[in-house]
Amino acid sequence: MSHHYSDREMNEFKIVFRPFSTQVLHIVILPIFFYAFNLAYHPFRVDQFLTMGRLNYVFHLTMLACILLVCVAISRVSLHFIKDLTSEHGTYEFSLSTYIAWCFLEVLFASLFMGLYIWLFKKSGPVYFNMVLKSLQLLAFSCVYPYVILELALTSYSRGHRKMDPKEDEMLRFHDDKNNLKFVIAAKSILYITAEENYIRVWYLDGTRERDYVIRNTMKSIVELCAEGGLVRCHRSYYINPRHVKVLGKDGDGMLHAIMDDTKASSIPVSKRYYEELLALI
């Protein structure tokens, strides 16, 4: 195995989503800010532009905010389902560039429907795509502030989450799928955890001897527990304790592996997705 070490900057911006509440923040805050901002400042003379028919500016602005609410809800629920389909450990990470692209598509998606609403009320004269461009301009200008604030908050959270310093003597309590307490052990004693169909297997040190304990449950159920004990995901089927990693490297085929102290396992597979996070912790 050829070992690979890196001194590269490890603080790459990543957006990390955990519970659905992070999506609810976007669903609620974006339309509220859009409504309040445009009601207070009238950018691009939007008050004149949205005075259509017998209904006044406030009514049409309220309808646009509702359209934005529905579109953001569709986008964020979709994002949540993507997380559930592609990740078993309860989190989903976006690189900053990928997430910016998602946000742009989210705004564009809302602009298509807001433009349709305006076009239908204008009835004659304006071309539909001109209304979409107008909506896109208004949304981009109004929503850039809450987007930036929310994403900075999420990024700060993700950095703090990766840099947590759990106590080595933290006692972890493992329950089965019926929430019965099955196993209690100090976090520092755990080597790694593997998934085996409907079971998880905890490999740990009992003095100097390596032992294992099997529990009927899923990897997704132990996300928060592993976070408390400083264990990190390194593969679809593995959690690993960075305290016991001796070498992190790659073999001749370019496959990433972790070599552990005090374990019979020859190596633990590491996915590229989790490599840099694990490297920063050892």
Tab-separated table of C-alpha atoms in Angstrom:
chain	number	residue	atom	x	y	z
A	1	MET	CA	0.000	0.000	0.000
A	2	SER	CA	1.374	3.426	-0.912
A	3	HIS	CA	0.623	5.938	1.810
A	4	HIS	CA	-0.744	9.348	0.998
A	5	TYR	CA	-0.600	12.344	3.297
A	6	SER	CA	-1.835	15.827	2.541
A	7	ASP	CA	-1.194	19.271	4.016
A	8	ARG	CA	-3.847	20.875	1.842
A	9	GLU	CA	-6.274	23.369	3.283
A	10	MET	CA	-8.954	21.271	4.976
A	11	ASN	CA	-11.479	24.050	5.542
A	12	GLU	CA	-13.250	23.732	2.208
A	13	PHE	CA	-16.730	25.222	2.418
A	14	LYS	CA	-19.449	22.594	2.521
A	15	ILE	CA	-23.138	22.922	3.189
A	16	VAL	CA	-24.356	20.183	5.514
A	17	PHE	CA	-28.013	19.338	5.995
A	18	ARG	CA	-29.061	17.192	8.910
A	19	PRO	CA	-32.677	17.373	10.126
A	20	PHE	CA	-35.500	18.661	7.921
A	21	SER	CA	-35.704	21.743	10.142
A	22	THR	CA	-32.802	23.251	8.162
A	23	GLN	CA	-35.011	23.060	5.071
A	24	VAL	CA	-38.012	24.490	6.920
A	25	LEU	CA	-35.921	27.582	7.682
A	26	HIS	CA	-35.551	28.226	3.951
A	27	ILE	CA	-39.220	27.504	3.243
A	28	VAL	CA	-40.342	30.032	5.865
A	29	ILE	CA	-37.668	32.741	5.796
A	30	LEU	CA	-37.267	33.254	2.033
A	31	PRO	CA	-40.889	34.216	1.222
A	32	ILE	CA	-41.251	36.265	4.421
A	33	PHE	CA	-38.107	38.251	3.638
A	34	PHE	CA	-39.149	38.643	-0.022
A	35	TYR	CA	-42.531	40.038	1.036
A	36	ALA	CA	-41.188	42.371	3.744
A	37	PHE	CA	-38.292	43.657	1.629
A	38	ASN	CA	-40.420	44.495	-1.403
A	39	LEU	CA	-43.181	45.978	0.723
A	40	ALA	CA	-40.691	48.296	2.402
A	41	TYR	CA	-38.346	49.301	-0.443
A	42	HIS	CA	-40.174	48.798	-3.783
A	43	PRO	CA	-37.026	47.932	-5.817
A	44	PHE	CA	-37.199	48.465	-9.603
A	45	ARG	CA	-40.503	50.346	-9.075
A	46	VAL	CA	-42.156	47.016	-8.431
A	47	ASP	CA	-45.130	48.719	-6.769
A	48	GLN	CA	-46.058	50.333	-10.081
A	49	PHE	CA	-45.349	47.176	-12.049
A	50	LEU	CA	-47.571	45.032	-9.818
A	51	THR	CA	-50.555	47.401	-9.767
A	52	MET	CA	-52.683	45.296	-12.083
A	53	GLY	CA	-56.404	45.378	-12.651
A	54	ARG	CA	-58.668	46.112	-9.712
A	55	LEU	CA	-56.292	44.516	-7.234
A	56	ASN	CA	-53.590	46.552	-5.524
A	57	TYR	CA	-49.856	46.057	-5.077
A	58	VAL	CA	-50.095	44.451	-1.628
A	59	PHE	CA	-52.429	41.728	-2.907
A	60	HIS	CA	-50.212	40.818	-5.860
A	61	LEU	CA	-47.069	40.916	-3.707
A	62	THR	CA	-48.760	38.542	-1.258
A	63	MET	CA	-49.618	36.157	-4.102
A	64	LEU	CA	-46.015	36.233	-5.373
A	65	ALA	CA	-44.759	35.478	-1.857
A	66	CYS	CA	-47.144	32.506	-1.696
A	67	ILE	CA	-45.884	31.256	-5.072
A	68	LEU	CA	-42.327	31.553	-3.765
A	69	LEU	CA	-43.324	29.653	-0.617
A	70	VAL	CA	-44.746	26.749	-2.645
A	71	CYS	CA	-41.779	26.624	-5.046
A	72	VAL	CA	-39.196	26.694	-2.257
A	73	ALA	CA	-41.161	24.015	-0.388
A	74	ILE	CA	-41.091	21.759	-3.475
A	75	SER	CA	-37.378	22.391	-3.926
A	76	ARG	CA	-36.464	21.773	-0.285
A	77	VAL	CA	-38.623	18.669	0.093
A	78	SER	CA	-36.951	17.323	-3.056
A	79	LEU	CA	-33.569	18.075	-1.530
A	80	HIS	CA	-34.569	16.235	1.622
A	81	PHE	CA	-35.657	13.176	-0.376
A	82	ILE	CA	-32.366	13.225	-2.298
A	83	LYS	CA	-30.611	13.038	1.069
A	84	ASP	CA	-32.750	10.097	2.164
A	85	LEU	CA	-32.215	8.223	-1.107
A	86	THR	CA	-28.464	8.742	-1.340
A	87	SER	CA	-27.350	8.786	2.283
A	88	GLU	CA	-28.060	6.355	5.086
A	89	HIS	CA	-26.320	8.389	7.774
A	90	GLY	CA	-28.832	11.223	8.033
A	91	THR	CA	-26.741	13.993	6.504
A	92	TYR	CA	-26.154	15.274	3.011
A	93	GLU	CA	-23.238	17.446	1.982
A	94	PHE	CA	-23.066	19.863	-0.948
A	95	SER	CA	-19.929	21.575	-2.144
A	96	LEU	CA	-20.452	25.335	-2.164
A	97	SER	CA	-20.482	25.557	-5.973
A	98	THR	CA	-23.052	22.761	-6.275
A	99	TYR	CA	-25.265	24.336	-3.648
A	100	ILE	CA	-25.107	27.763	-5.324
A	101	ALA	CA	-26.245	26.087	-8.552
A	102	TRP	CA	-29.144	24.460	-6.659
A	103	CYS	CA	-30.189	27.826	-5.190
A	104	PHE	CA	-30.071	29.454	-8.633
A	105	LEU	CA	-32.292	26.725	-10.089
A	106	GLU	CA	-34.619	27.185	-7.126
A	107	VAL	CA	-34.949	30.901	-7.878
A	108	LEU	CA	-35.385	30.211	-11.595
A	109	PHE	CA	-38.093	27.633	-10.825
A	110	ALA	CA	-40.001	30.193	-8.746
A	111	SER	CA	-39.497	32.867	-11.435
A	112	LEU	CA	-41.220	30.690	-14.042
A	113	PHE	CA	-44.409	30.545	-11.984
A	114	MET	CA	-44.250	34.135	-10.761
A	115	GLY	CA	-43.786	35.262	-14.363
A	116	LEU	CA	-46.816	33.207	-15.386
A	117	TYR	CA	-48.907	34.833	-12.661
A	118	ILE	CA	-47.911	38.357	-13.747
A	119	TRP	CA	-48.370	37.535	-17.425
A	120	LEU	CA	-51.909	36.254	-16.835
A	121	PHE	CA	-52.876	39.428	-14.968
A	122	LYS	CA	-51.255	41.746	-17.500
A	123	LYS	CA	-53.332	40.003	-20.200
A	124	SER	CA	-52.096	41.980	-23.170
A	125	GLY	CA	-48.772	43.416	-24.216
A	126	PRO	CA	-45.984	41.718	-22.233
A	127	VAL	CA	-44.328	38.542	-23.467
A	128	TYR	CA	-44.266	35.682	-20.961
A	129	PHE	CA	-40.478	35.340	-20.927
A	130	ASN	CA	-40.127	39.066	-20.288
A	131	MET	CA	-42.216	38.543	-17.161
A	132	VAL	CA	-40.008	35.617	-16.156
A	133	LEU	CA	-36.899	37.803	-16.508
A	134	LYS	CA	-38.555	40.534	-14.466
A	135	SER	CA	-39.449	38.016	-11.772
A	136	LEU	CA	-35.943	36.578	-11.819
A	137	GLN	CA	-34.446	40.056	-11.398
A	138	LEU	CA	-36.763	40.814	-8.497
A	139	LEU	CA	-36.160	37.475	-6.760
A	140	ALA	CA	-32.388	37.549	-7.190
A	141	PHE	CA	-32.155	41.065	-5.763
A	142	SER	CA	-34.547	40.419	-2.867
A	143	CYS	CA	-33.461	36.946	-1.800
A	144	VAL	CA	-29.692	37.201	-2.035
A	145	TYR	CA	-29.560	38.452	1.575
A	146	PRO	CA	-31.442	35.602	3.287
A	147	TYR	CA	-29.671	33.033	1.088
A	148	VAL	CA	-26.242	34.333	2.099
A	149	ILE	CA	-27.143	34.568	5.797
A	150	LEU	CA	-28.663	31.086	5.909
A	151	GLU	CA	-25.798	29.463	4.022
A	152	LEU	CA	-23.160	31.155	6.170
A	153	ALA	CA	-24.986	29.838	9.221
A	154	LEU	CA	-25.114	26.312	7.772
A	155	THR	CA	-21.458	26.445	6.764
A	156	SER	CA	-20.486	27.613	10.247
A	157	TYR	CA	-22.525	24.760	11.699
A	158	SER	CA	-20.884	22.176	9.433
A	159	ARG	CA	-17.387	23.389	10.318
A	160	GLY	CA	-18.196	23.310	14.013
A	161	HIS	CA	-19.682	19.840	13.602
A	162	ARG	CA	-16.540	18.517	11.903
A	163	LYS	CA	-14.273	20.114	14.485
A	164	MET	CA	-16.105	18.883	17.570
A	165	ASP	CA	-13.912	17.565	20.345
A	166	PRO	CA	-15.884	14.831	22.116
A	167	LYS	CA	-14.840	13.513	25.502
A	168	GLU	CA	-12.898	10.276	25.308
A	169	ASP	CA	-14.696	8.837	28.330
A	170	GLU	CA	-18.141	9.533	26.819
A	171	MET	CA	-20.321	6.476	27.407
A	172	LEU	CA	-22.313	5.484	24.334
A	173	ARG	CA	-25.586	3.629	24.801
A	174	PHE	CA	-26.678	1.452	21.902
A	175	HIS	CA	-30.334	0.473	21.537
A	176	ASP	CA	-31.969	-2.065	19.243
A	177	ASP	CA	-34.719	-1.311	16.717
A	178	LYS	CA	-37.309	-1.586	19.523
A	179	ASN	CA	-35.434	1.003	21.589
A	180	ASN	CA	-34.247	-1.543	24.158
A	181	LEU	CA	-30.854	-0.754	25.687
A	182	LYS	CA	-28.424	-3.441	24.539
A	183	PHE	CA	-24.857	-2.233	24.905
A	184	VAL	CA	-22.982	0.510	26.797
A	185	ILE	CA	-19.337	1.295	26.099
A	186	ALA	CA	-16.818	4.147	26.345
A	187	ALA	CA	-16.408	5.945	23.009
A	188	LYS	CA	-12.619	5.665	23.186
A	189	SER	CA	-12.863	1.853	23.254
A	190	ILE	CA	-14.749	1.569	19.961
A	191	LEU	CA	-12.615	0.756	16.918
A	192	TYR	CA	-15.244	0.830	14.197
A	193	ILE	CA	-18.856	-0.107	13.454
A	194	THR	CA	-20.049	-2.099	10.458
A	195	ALA	CA	-23.480	-2.546	8.871
A	196	GLU	CA	-24.687	-6.068	8.153
A	197	GLU	CA	-28.134	-6.045	6.550
A	198	ASN	CA	-30.528	-5.299	9.455
A	199	TYR	CA	-27.789	-5.344	12.077
A	200	ILE	CA	-24.848	-3.262	13.191
A	201	ARG	CA	-21.683	-4.791	14.605
A	202	VAL	CA	-19.650	-2.763	17.098
A	203	TRP	CA	-15.946	-3.670	17.172
A	204	TYR	CA	-14.248	-2.548	20.370
A	205	LEU	CA	-11.301	-3.130	22.697
A	206	ASP	CA	-11.806	-5.002	25.947
A	207	GLY	CA	-8.470	-4.280	27.585
A	208	THR	CA	-6.083	-5.448	24.861
A	209	ARG	CA	-8.503	-7.924	23.258
A	210	GLU	CA	-10.644	-7.067	20.256
A	211	ARG	CA	-14.308	-8.016	20.627
A	212	ASP	CA	-17.541	-7.358	18.794
A	213	TYR	CA	-21.198	-6.944	19.689
A	214	VAL	CA	-24.119	-7.332	17.265
A	215	ILE	CA	-27.281	-5.218	17.600
A	216	ARG	CA	-30.399	-5.340	15.477
A	217	ASN	CA	-30.631	-1.787	14.140
A	218	THR	CA	-29.561	0.416	11.224
A	219	MET	CA	-26.634	2.760	10.673
A	220	LYS	CA	-29.056	5.648	10.259
A	221	SER	CA	-30.296	5.168	13.830
A	222	ILE	CA	-26.861	5.761	15.375
A	223	VAL	CA	-25.925	9.010	13.595
A	224	GLU	CA	-26.278	11.271	16.620
A	225	LEU	CA	-24.805	8.682	18.955
A	226	CYS	CA	-21.669	8.345	16.829
A	227	ALA	CA	-21.369	12.125	16.596
A	228	GLU	CA	-21.421	12.360	20.393
A	229	GLY	CA	-18.575	9.840	20.642
A	230	GLY	CA	-16.462	11.339	17.848
A	231	LEU	CA	-17.002	8.463	15.408
A	232	VAL	CA	-17.247	9.485	11.768
A	233	ARG	CA	-18.644	7.909	8.637
A	234	CYS	CA	-15.910	6.638	6.324
A	235	HIS	CA	-17.922	4.359	4.035
A	236	ARG	CA	-21.511	3.403	3.294
A	237	SER	CA	-21.199	0.470	5.708
A	238	TYR	CA	-18.637	1.778	8.220
A	239	TYR	CA	-18.256	4.226	11.063
A	240	ILE	CA	-14.688	4.612	12.302
A	241	ASN	CA	-12.994	5.980	15.405
A	242	PRO	CA	-10.292	8.476	14.290
A	243	ARG	CA	-8.446	7.915	17.593
A	244	HIS	CA	-7.461	4.425	16.434
A	245	VAL	CA	-6.495	5.213	12.824
A	246	LYS	CA	-2.773	4.646	12.292
A	247	VAL	CA	-2.486	5.266	8.544
A	248	LEU	CA	-4.863	6.683	5.947
A	249	GLY	CA	-3.758	5.938	2.410
A	250	LYS	CA	-4.456	4.258	-0.906
A	251	ASP	CA	-3.405	1.006	-2.511
A	252	GLY	CA	-1.998	0.376	-5.973
A	253	ASP	CA	-5.502	0.440	-7.471
A	254	GLY	CA	-6.207	3.843	-5.987
A	255	MET	CA	-8.650	2.484	-3.396
A	256	LEU	CA	-8.651	4.389	-0.112
A	257	HIS	CA	-8.163	2.526	3.167
A	258	ALA	CA	-7.628	3.201	6.854
A	259	ILE	CA	-5.182	1.049	8.839
A	260	MET	CA	-6.220	0.714	12.457
A	261	ASP	CA	-4.269	0.274	15.677
A	262	ASP	CA	-5.021	-2.775	17.786
A	263	THR	CA	-7.371	-4.485	15.344
A	264	LYS	CA	-7.401	-7.739	13.414
A	265	ALA	CA	-8.926	-6.045	10.373
A	266	SER	CA	-6.288	-5.589	7.665
A	267	SER	CA	-7.865	-2.269	6.603
A	268	ILE	CA	-11.140	-0.347	6.616
A	269	PRO	CA	-12.470	0.971	3.279
A	270	VAL	CA	-12.792	4.743	2.968
A	271	SER	CA	-15.003	6.429	0.369
A	272	LYS	CA	-13.691	9.503	-1.448
A	273	ARG	CA	-16.718	11.353	-0.131
A	274	TYR	CA	-15.491	11.024	3.469
A	275	TYR	CA	-11.723	10.957	2.927
A	276	GLU	CA	-10.874	14.602	3.604
A	277	GLU	CA	-13.055	14.843	6.693
A	278	LEU	CA	-11.384	11.780	8.178
A	279	LEU	CA	-7.930	12.997	7.191
A	280	ALA	CA	-8.544	16.256	9.066
A	281	LEU	CA	-9.307	14.343	12.265
A	282	ILE	CA	-6.333	12.001	12.499
